[in-house]
Amino acid sequence: MVIIKKENILGIPLLHVVKHEKMEDKLPFVIFIHGIASIKERNLQYAYMLAEQGYRVILPDALYHGERLEEKHLHAEFWKVVLTTIHDIEVLKEFFDEQGLIEEGRIGVAGTSMGAIITLGAMAKYDWIQTAVSLMGNPAYIDFAKLQLQVMEQNNIKIPLTNEQIEEQLNMLKEYDATTDISEWNHRPLLFWHGKRDTTVPYEGAYNFYEQLKPTYEQKNIPLSFILDEQAGHVVPNKAAVEAVNWFVKYL
């Protein structure tokens, strides 16, 4: 029987999803991150399907979301949320590892939209992530941040940051932007899923990165896939959720 346990680890609220009879076992471990203005509970279908396959899955609330909700302008705080959650991922991994609950060498990360952006930044930062799934993500942090500013200006949305603060933020993102120096990328199994009609996080940023990675992945015979749904926008259909689960079953 799969159980859902509500926990708070070092100030990070999360749902812990695992088979009851395997609760104390060392298991392959997946961290799944939600999108902006969403909550951890929205991604329970991924966790349940993975738990049924014998995985331990945790779904944390990102900063200013869910049980950590504060009255904030989320789009203005977007990159603070992203970078904080990348740090949270390491905190949670270390906690569960110290508890003896992670099978050695079997850690995966996934997310939707903002969660997928976080996933790709975490993969750039942490070599201990063995495989990842990006559902509507973008690894090009600096380019995407500039696009966000451009969209806000076009829609006459006041940007609550000075030019100096914007420049400081862009500089902070370089460390997590996998596209700035592709030679630094640690090649591990990676699945991208994206809707071609997505205007919130356009697919081109992820697809260009995929095209850059492909030759080395093929040379090293490491799994890499990009699924582009011609009809989809910024919503993950059920078939893509199944593809994500199957990826972890195959490569984690």
mmCIF file of C-alpha atoms in Angstrom:
data_model
loop_
_atom_site.group_PDB
_atom_site.id
_atom_site.type_symbol
_atom_site.label_atom_id
_atom_site.label_comp_id
_atom_site.label_asym_id
_atom_site.label_seq_id
_atom_site.Cartn_x
_atom_site.Cartn_y
_atom_site.Cartn_z
ATOM 1 C CA MET A 1 0.000 0.000 0.000
ATOM 2 C CA VAL A 2 1.305 3.449 -0.962
ATOM 3 C CA ILE A 3 1.186 6.005 1.850
ATOM 4 C CA ILE A 4 1.451 9.795 1.820
ATOM 5 C CA LYS A 5 3.193 11.202 4.861
ATOM 6 C CA LYS A 6 3.186 14.927 5.593
ATOM 7 C CA GLU A 7 6.535 16.077 6.969
ATOM 8 C CA ASN A 8 8.523 19.219 7.665
ATOM 9 C CA ILE A 9 12.268 18.790 7.206
ATOM 10 C CA LEU A 10 14.397 21.673 8.457
ATOM 11 C CA GLY A 11 11.628 24.151 7.686
ATOM 12 C CA ILE A 12 10.734 22.656 4.296
ATOM 13 C CA PRO A 13 7.186 21.233 4.195
ATOM 14 C CA LEU A 14 6.845 18.173 1.989
ATOM 15 C CA LEU A 15 4.845 15.087 1.152
ATOM 16 C CA HIS A 16 6.714 11.798 1.502
ATOM 17 C CA VAL A 17 5.239 9.109 -0.752
ATOM 18 C CA VAL A 18 6.351 5.488 -0.491
ATOM 19 C CA LYS A 19 5.044 1.950 -0.100
ATOM 20 C CA HIS A 20 4.196 1.377 3.563
ATOM 21 C CA GLU A 21 6.136 -1.882 3.728
ATOM 22 C CA LYS A 22 9.235 -0.147 2.284
ATOM 23 C CA MET A 23 9.174 2.929 4.532
ATOM 24 C CA GLU A 24 12.420 2.038 6.343
ATOM 25 C CA ASP A 25 14.230 0.559 3.307
ATOM 26 C CA LYS A 26 16.975 2.120 1.203
ATOM 27 C CA LEU A 27 15.155 3.015 -2.015
ATOM 28 C CA PRO A 28 15.765 4.908 -5.237
ATOM 29 C CA PHE A 29 14.884 8.498 -4.441
ATOM 30 C CA VAL A 30 13.058 11.108 -6.540
ATOM 31 C CA ILE A 31 12.480 14.764 -5.681
ATOM 32 C CA PHE A 32 9.612 16.324 -7.645
ATOM 33 C CA ILE A 33 9.229 20.127 -7.784
ATOM 34 C CA HIS A 34 5.992 21.975 -8.586
ATOM 35 C CA GLY A 35 5.520 25.043 -10.780
ATOM 36 C CA ILE A 36 5.046 28.695 -9.882
ATOM 37 C CA ALA A 37 1.861 29.533 -7.940
ATOM 38 C CA SER A 38 1.251 25.807 -7.512
ATOM 39 C CA ILE A 39 1.587 23.473 -4.511
ATOM 40 C CA LYS A 40 3.214 20.135 -3.781
ATOM 41 C CA GLU A 41 -0.140 18.308 -3.751
ATOM 42 C CA ARG A 42 -0.699 19.047 -7.453
ATOM 43 C CA ASN A 43 1.959 16.509 -8.461
ATOM 44 C CA LEU A 44 0.841 13.559 -6.381
ATOM 45 C CA GLN A 45 0.040 11.483 -9.475
ATOM 46 C CA TYR A 46 3.745 11.290 -10.373
ATOM 47 C CA ALA A 47 4.671 10.350 -6.826
ATOM 48 C CA TYR A 48 2.000 7.667 -6.562
ATOM 49 C CA MET A 49 2.980 6.021 -9.851
ATOM 50 C CA LEU A 50 6.650 6.040 -8.885
ATOM 51 C CA ALA A 51 5.976 4.772 -5.354
ATOM 52 C CA GLU A 52 4.039 1.864 -6.812
ATOM 53 C CA GLN A 53 7.201 0.985 -8.746
ATOM 54 C CA GLY A 54 9.245 0.912 -5.523
ATOM 55 C CA TYR A 55 10.588 4.476 -5.389
ATOM 56 C CA ARG A 56 10.678 6.910 -2.477
ATOM 57 C CA VAL A 57 9.347 10.274 -3.669
ATOM 58 C CA ILE A 58 9.266 13.623 -1.903
ATOM 59 C CA LEU A 59 7.254 16.653 -3.009
ATOM 60 C CA PRO A 60 8.445 19.845 -1.276
ATOM 61 C CA ASP A 61 6.716 23.217 -1.222
ATOM 62 C CA ALA A 62 8.944 25.864 -2.793
ATOM 63 C CA LEU A 63 9.621 29.167 -1.038
ATOM 64 C CA TYR A 64 6.471 31.394 -0.890
ATOM 65 C CA HIS A 65 4.262 28.477 -1.968
ATOM 66 C CA GLY A 66 1.859 26.101 -0.238
ATOM 67 C CA GLU A 67 2.592 25.901 3.467
ATOM 68 C CA ARG A 68 5.363 28.472 2.975
ATOM 69 C CA LEU A 69 2.960 30.983 1.433
ATOM 70 C CA GLU A 70 3.682 34.664 1.958
ATOM 71 C CA GLU A 71 2.186 37.716 0.280
ATOM 72 C CA LYS A 72 4.803 38.175 -2.401
ATOM 73 C CA HIS A 73 4.848 39.241 -6.039
ATOM 74 C CA LEU A 74 5.789 35.762 -7.249
ATOM 75 C CA HIS A 75 7.010 36.816 -10.675
ATOM 76 C CA ALA A 76 9.297 39.416 -9.127
ATOM 77 C CA GLU A 77 10.571 36.768 -6.684
ATOM 78 C CA PHE A 78 10.772 34.027 -9.325
ATOM 79 C CA TRP A 79 14.548 33.614 -9.366
ATOM 80 C CA LYS A 80 14.838 33.840 -5.586
ATOM 81 C CA VAL A 81 12.378 30.941 -5.408
ATOM 82 C CA VAL A 82 14.355 29.013 -8.043
ATOM 83 C CA LEU A 83 17.739 29.403 -6.349
ATOM 84 C CA THR A 84 16.355 28.745 -2.860
ATOM 85 C CA THR A 85 14.718 25.537 -4.074
ATOM 86 C CA ILE A 86 17.948 24.349 -5.689
ATOM 87 C CA HIS A 87 19.537 24.723 -2.243
ATOM 88 C CA ASP A 88 16.532 22.967 -0.624
ATOM 89 C CA ILE A 89 17.048 19.979 -2.924
ATOM 90 C CA GLU A 90 20.526 19.430 -1.521
ATOM 91 C CA VAL A 91 19.298 19.888 2.074
ATOM 92 C CA LEU A 92 16.583 17.280 1.575
ATOM 93 C CA LYS A 93 18.876 14.826 -0.188
ATOM 94 C CA GLU A 94 21.400 15.037 2.661
ATOM 95 C CA PHE A 95 18.690 14.569 5.304
ATOM 96 C CA PHE A 96 17.185 11.454 3.745
ATOM 97 C CA ASP A 97 20.639 10.065 2.995
ATOM 98 C CA GLU A 98 21.684 10.508 6.642
ATOM 99 C CA GLN A 99 18.528 8.620 7.643
ATOM 100 C CA GLY A 100 19.690 5.669 5.526
ATOM 101 C CA LEU A 101 16.670 5.906 3.217
ATOM 102 C CA ILE A 102 18.342 6.385 -0.184
ATOM 103 C CA GLU A 103 19.790 3.559 -2.237
ATOM 104 C CA GLU A 104 23.326 4.565 -3.183
ATOM 105 C CA GLY A 105 23.696 6.010 -6.666
ATOM 106 C CA ARG A 106 19.954 6.267 -7.325
ATOM 107 C CA ILE A 107 18.751 9.870 -7.021
ATOM 108 C CA GLY A 108 16.553 11.629 -9.572
ATOM 109 C CA VAL A 109 14.941 15.049 -9.830
ATOM 110 C CA ALA A 110 11.959 16.215 -11.877
ATOM 111 C CA GLY A 111 9.572 19.125 -12.095
ATOM 112 C CA THR A 112 6.981 20.993 -14.082
ATOM 113 C CA SER A 113 7.468 24.531 -15.469
ATOM 114 C CA MET A 114 9.322 26.450 -12.716
ATOM 115 C CA GLY A 115 10.007 23.046 -11.154
ATOM 116 C CA ALA A 116 11.607 21.891 -14.392
ATOM 117 C CA ILE A 117 13.708 25.058 -14.562
ATOM 118 C CA ILE A 118 14.823 24.283 -11.006
ATOM 119 C CA THR A 119 15.521 20.671 -12.012
ATOM 120 C CA LEU A 120 17.875 21.738 -14.811
ATOM 121 C CA GLY A 121 19.690 24.214 -12.562
ATOM 122 C CA ALA A 122 20.078 21.547 -9.889
ATOM 123 C CA MET A 123 21.421 19.111 -12.455
ATOM 124 C CA ALA A 124 23.992 21.702 -13.521
ATOM 125 C CA LYS A 125 24.969 22.264 -9.877
ATOM 126 C CA TYR A 126 24.933 18.745 -8.383
ATOM 127 C CA ASP A 127 26.809 15.781 -9.831
ATOM 128 C CA TRP A 128 24.993 13.377 -7.468
ATOM 129 C CA ILE A 129 21.772 13.653 -9.484
ATOM 130 C CA GLN A 130 21.806 10.497 -11.608
ATOM 131 C CA THR A 131 18.938 11.335 -13.954
ATOM 132 C CA ALA A 132 16.302 14.017 -14.427
ATOM 133 C CA VAL A 133 13.059 14.848 -16.204
ATOM 134 C CA SER A 134 12.236 18.387 -17.343
ATOM 135 C CA LEU A 135 8.548 18.980 -18.082
ATOM 136 C CA MET A 136 8.288 22.414 -19.742
ATOM 137 C CA GLY A 137 11.623 23.658 -18.376
ATOM 138 C CA ASN A 138 14.387 25.925 -19.639
ATOM 139 C CA PRO A 139 18.096 25.618 -18.732
ATOM 140 C CA ALA A 140 19.012 29.018 -20.231
ATOM 141 C CA TYR A 141 18.488 31.018 -17.045
ATOM 142 C CA ILE A 142 19.897 34.330 -18.233
ATOM 143 C CA ASP A 143 18.075 34.324 -21.580
ATOM 144 C CA PHE A 144 14.797 33.299 -19.910
ATOM 145 C CA ALA A 145 15.161 35.988 -17.230
ATOM 146 C CA LYS A 146 15.639 38.598 -19.973
ATOM 147 C CA LEU A 147 12.586 37.233 -21.788
ATOM 148 C CA GLN A 148 10.521 37.551 -18.598
ATOM 149 C CA LEU A 149 11.560 41.201 -18.249
ATOM 150 C CA GLN A 150 10.695 41.846 -21.884
ATOM 151 C CA VAL A 151 7.221 40.298 -21.494
ATOM 152 C CA MET A 152 6.565 42.342 -18.341
ATOM 153 C CA GLU A 153 7.514 45.542 -20.152
ATOM 154 C CA GLN A 154 5.314 44.671 -23.152
ATOM 155 C CA ASN A 155 2.374 44.094 -20.815
ATOM 156 C CA ASN A 156 3.020 47.335 -18.913
ATOM 157 C CA ILE A 157 3.750 45.404 -15.716
ATOM 158 C CA LYS A 158 5.893 47.428 -13.352
ATOM 159 C CA ILE A 159 9.183 45.672 -12.625
ATOM 160 C CA PRO A 160 9.844 46.079 -8.867
ATOM 161 C CA LEU A 161 13.607 46.002 -9.355
ATOM 162 C CA THR A 162 16.187 48.653 -10.148
ATOM 163 C CA ASN A 163 18.536 48.222 -13.095
ATOM 164 C CA GLU A 164 21.326 47.473 -10.618
ATOM 165 C CA GLN A 165 19.225 44.767 -8.929
ATOM 166 C CA ILE A 166 18.400 43.239 -12.298
ATOM 167 C CA GLU A 167 22.060 43.130 -13.264
ATOM 168 C CA GLU A 168 22.981 41.616 -9.894
ATOM 169 C CA GLN A 169 20.313 38.943 -10.338
ATOM 170 C CA LEU A 170 21.526 38.046 -13.840
ATOM 171 C CA ASN A 171 25.068 37.651 -12.517
ATOM 172 C CA MET A 172 23.806 35.320 -9.773
ATOM 173 C CA LEU A 173 22.145 33.096 -12.383
ATOM 174 C CA LYS A 174 25.359 32.370 -14.305
ATOM 175 C CA GLU A 175 26.397 29.641 -11.854
ATOM 176 C CA TYR A 176 23.194 27.695 -12.577
ATOM 177 C CA ASP A 177 22.845 28.397 -16.301
ATOM 178 C CA ALA A 178 23.973 25.206 -18.025
ATOM 179 C CA THR A 179 24.054 26.926 -21.415
ATOM 180 C CA THR A 180 26.824 29.410 -20.544
ATOM 181 C CA ASP A 181 29.525 26.735 -20.801
ATOM 182 C CA ILE A 182 28.218 23.472 -22.161
ATOM 183 C CA SER A 183 31.635 21.802 -21.737
ATOM 184 C CA GLU A 184 30.996 21.835 -17.963
ATOM 185 C CA TRP A 185 27.829 19.725 -18.248
ATOM 186 C CA ASN A 186 27.995 16.320 -16.572
ATOM 187 C CA HIS A 187 26.258 13.966 -19.003
ATOM 188 C CA ARG A 188 23.562 11.842 -17.331
ATOM 189 C CA PRO A 189 20.245 10.449 -18.607
ATOM 190 C CA LEU A 190 17.910 13.359 -19.263
ATOM 191 C CA LEU A 191 14.366 13.623 -20.641
ATOM 192 C CA PHE A 192 12.785 16.821 -21.886
ATOM 193 C CA TRP A 193 9.054 17.120 -22.538
ATOM 194 C CA HIS A 194 7.570 20.284 -23.963
ATOM 195 C CA GLY A 195 4.458 21.522 -25.730
ATOM 196 C CA LYS A 196 5.193 23.223 -29.034
ATOM 197 C CA ARG A 197 2.415 25.765 -28.395
ATOM 198 C CA ASP A 198 3.780 26.762 -24.983
ATOM 199 C CA THR A 199 4.039 30.549 -24.774
ATOM 200 C CA THR A 200 4.752 30.688 -21.013
ATOM 201 C CA VAL A 201 8.044 28.790 -21.249
ATOM 202 C CA PRO A 202 8.766 28.537 -24.988
ATOM 203 C CA TYR A 203 10.289 25.210 -25.961
ATOM 204 C CA GLU A 204 13.183 26.658 -27.991
ATOM 205 C CA GLY A 205 15.472 27.273 -24.992
ATOM 206 C CA ALA A 206 15.319 23.635 -23.922
ATOM 207 C CA TYR A 207 15.426 22.315 -27.474
ATOM 208 C CA ASN A 208 18.533 24.329 -28.402
ATOM 209 C CA PHE A 209 20.261 22.960 -25.309
ATOM 210 C CA TYR A 210 19.188 19.425 -26.233
ATOM 211 C CA GLU A 211 20.618 19.855 -29.735
ATOM 212 C CA GLN A 212 23.932 21.026 -28.267
ATOM 213 C CA LEU A 213 24.072 18.058 -25.891
ATOM 214 C CA LYS A 214 23.056 15.392 -28.401
ATOM 215 C CA PRO A 215 26.409 14.724 -30.132
ATOM 216 C CA THR A 216 28.259 14.042 -26.867
ATOM 217 C CA TYR A 217 25.390 12.000 -25.443
ATOM 218 C CA GLU A 218 25.374 9.862 -28.598
ATOM 219 C CA GLN A 219 29.155 9.487 -28.488
ATOM 220 C CA LYS A 220 29.018 8.354 -24.839
ATOM 221 C CA ASN A 221 25.869 6.277 -25.383
ATOM 222 C CA ILE A 222 23.989 8.060 -22.584
ATOM 223 C CA PRO A 223 20.183 8.289 -22.862
ATOM 224 C CA LEU A 224 18.853 11.691 -23.930
ATOM 225 C CA SER A 225 15.375 12.411 -25.267
ATOM 226 C CA PHE A 226 13.263 15.394 -26.257
ATOM 227 C CA ILE A 227 9.521 14.847 -26.675
ATOM 228 C CA LEU A 228 7.874 17.793 -28.415
ATOM 229 C CA ASP A 229 4.070 17.603 -28.347
ATOM 230 C CA GLU A 230 2.841 19.449 -31.429
ATOM 231 C CA GLN A 231 -0.604 20.160 -29.940
ATOM 232 C CA ALA A 232 0.238 20.955 -26.303
ATOM 233 C CA GLY A 233 0.602 24.331 -24.640
ATOM 234 C CA HIS A 234 1.750 24.963 -21.061
ATOM 235 C CA VAL A 235 0.004 21.921 -19.601
ATOM 236 C CA VAL A 236 1.417 18.428 -19.060
ATOM 237 C CA PRO A 237 -0.975 15.790 -20.458
ATOM 238 C CA ASN A 238 -1.400 12.380 -18.846
ATOM 239 C CA LYS A 239 0.696 10.641 -21.491
ATOM 240 C CA ALA A 240 3.645 12.908 -20.656
ATOM 241 C CA ALA A 241 3.298 12.083 -16.948
ATOM 242 C CA VAL A 242 3.490 8.407 -17.855
ATOM 243 C CA GLU A 243 6.584 9.084 -20.008
ATOM 244 C CA ALA A 244 8.234 10.802 -17.025
ATOM 245 C CA VAL A 245 7.529 7.873 -14.710
ATOM 246 C CA ASN A 246 8.738 5.372 -17.303
ATOM 247 C CA TRP A 247 11.973 7.324 -17.703
ATOM 248 C CA PHE A 248 12.817 6.921 -14.031
ATOM 249 C CA VAL A 249 11.808 3.241 -14.067
ATOM 250 C CA LYS A 250 14.197 2.702 -16.982
ATOM 251 C CA TYR A 251 17.161 4.880 -15.966
ATOM 252 C CA LEU A 252 17.072 5.166 -12.162
#
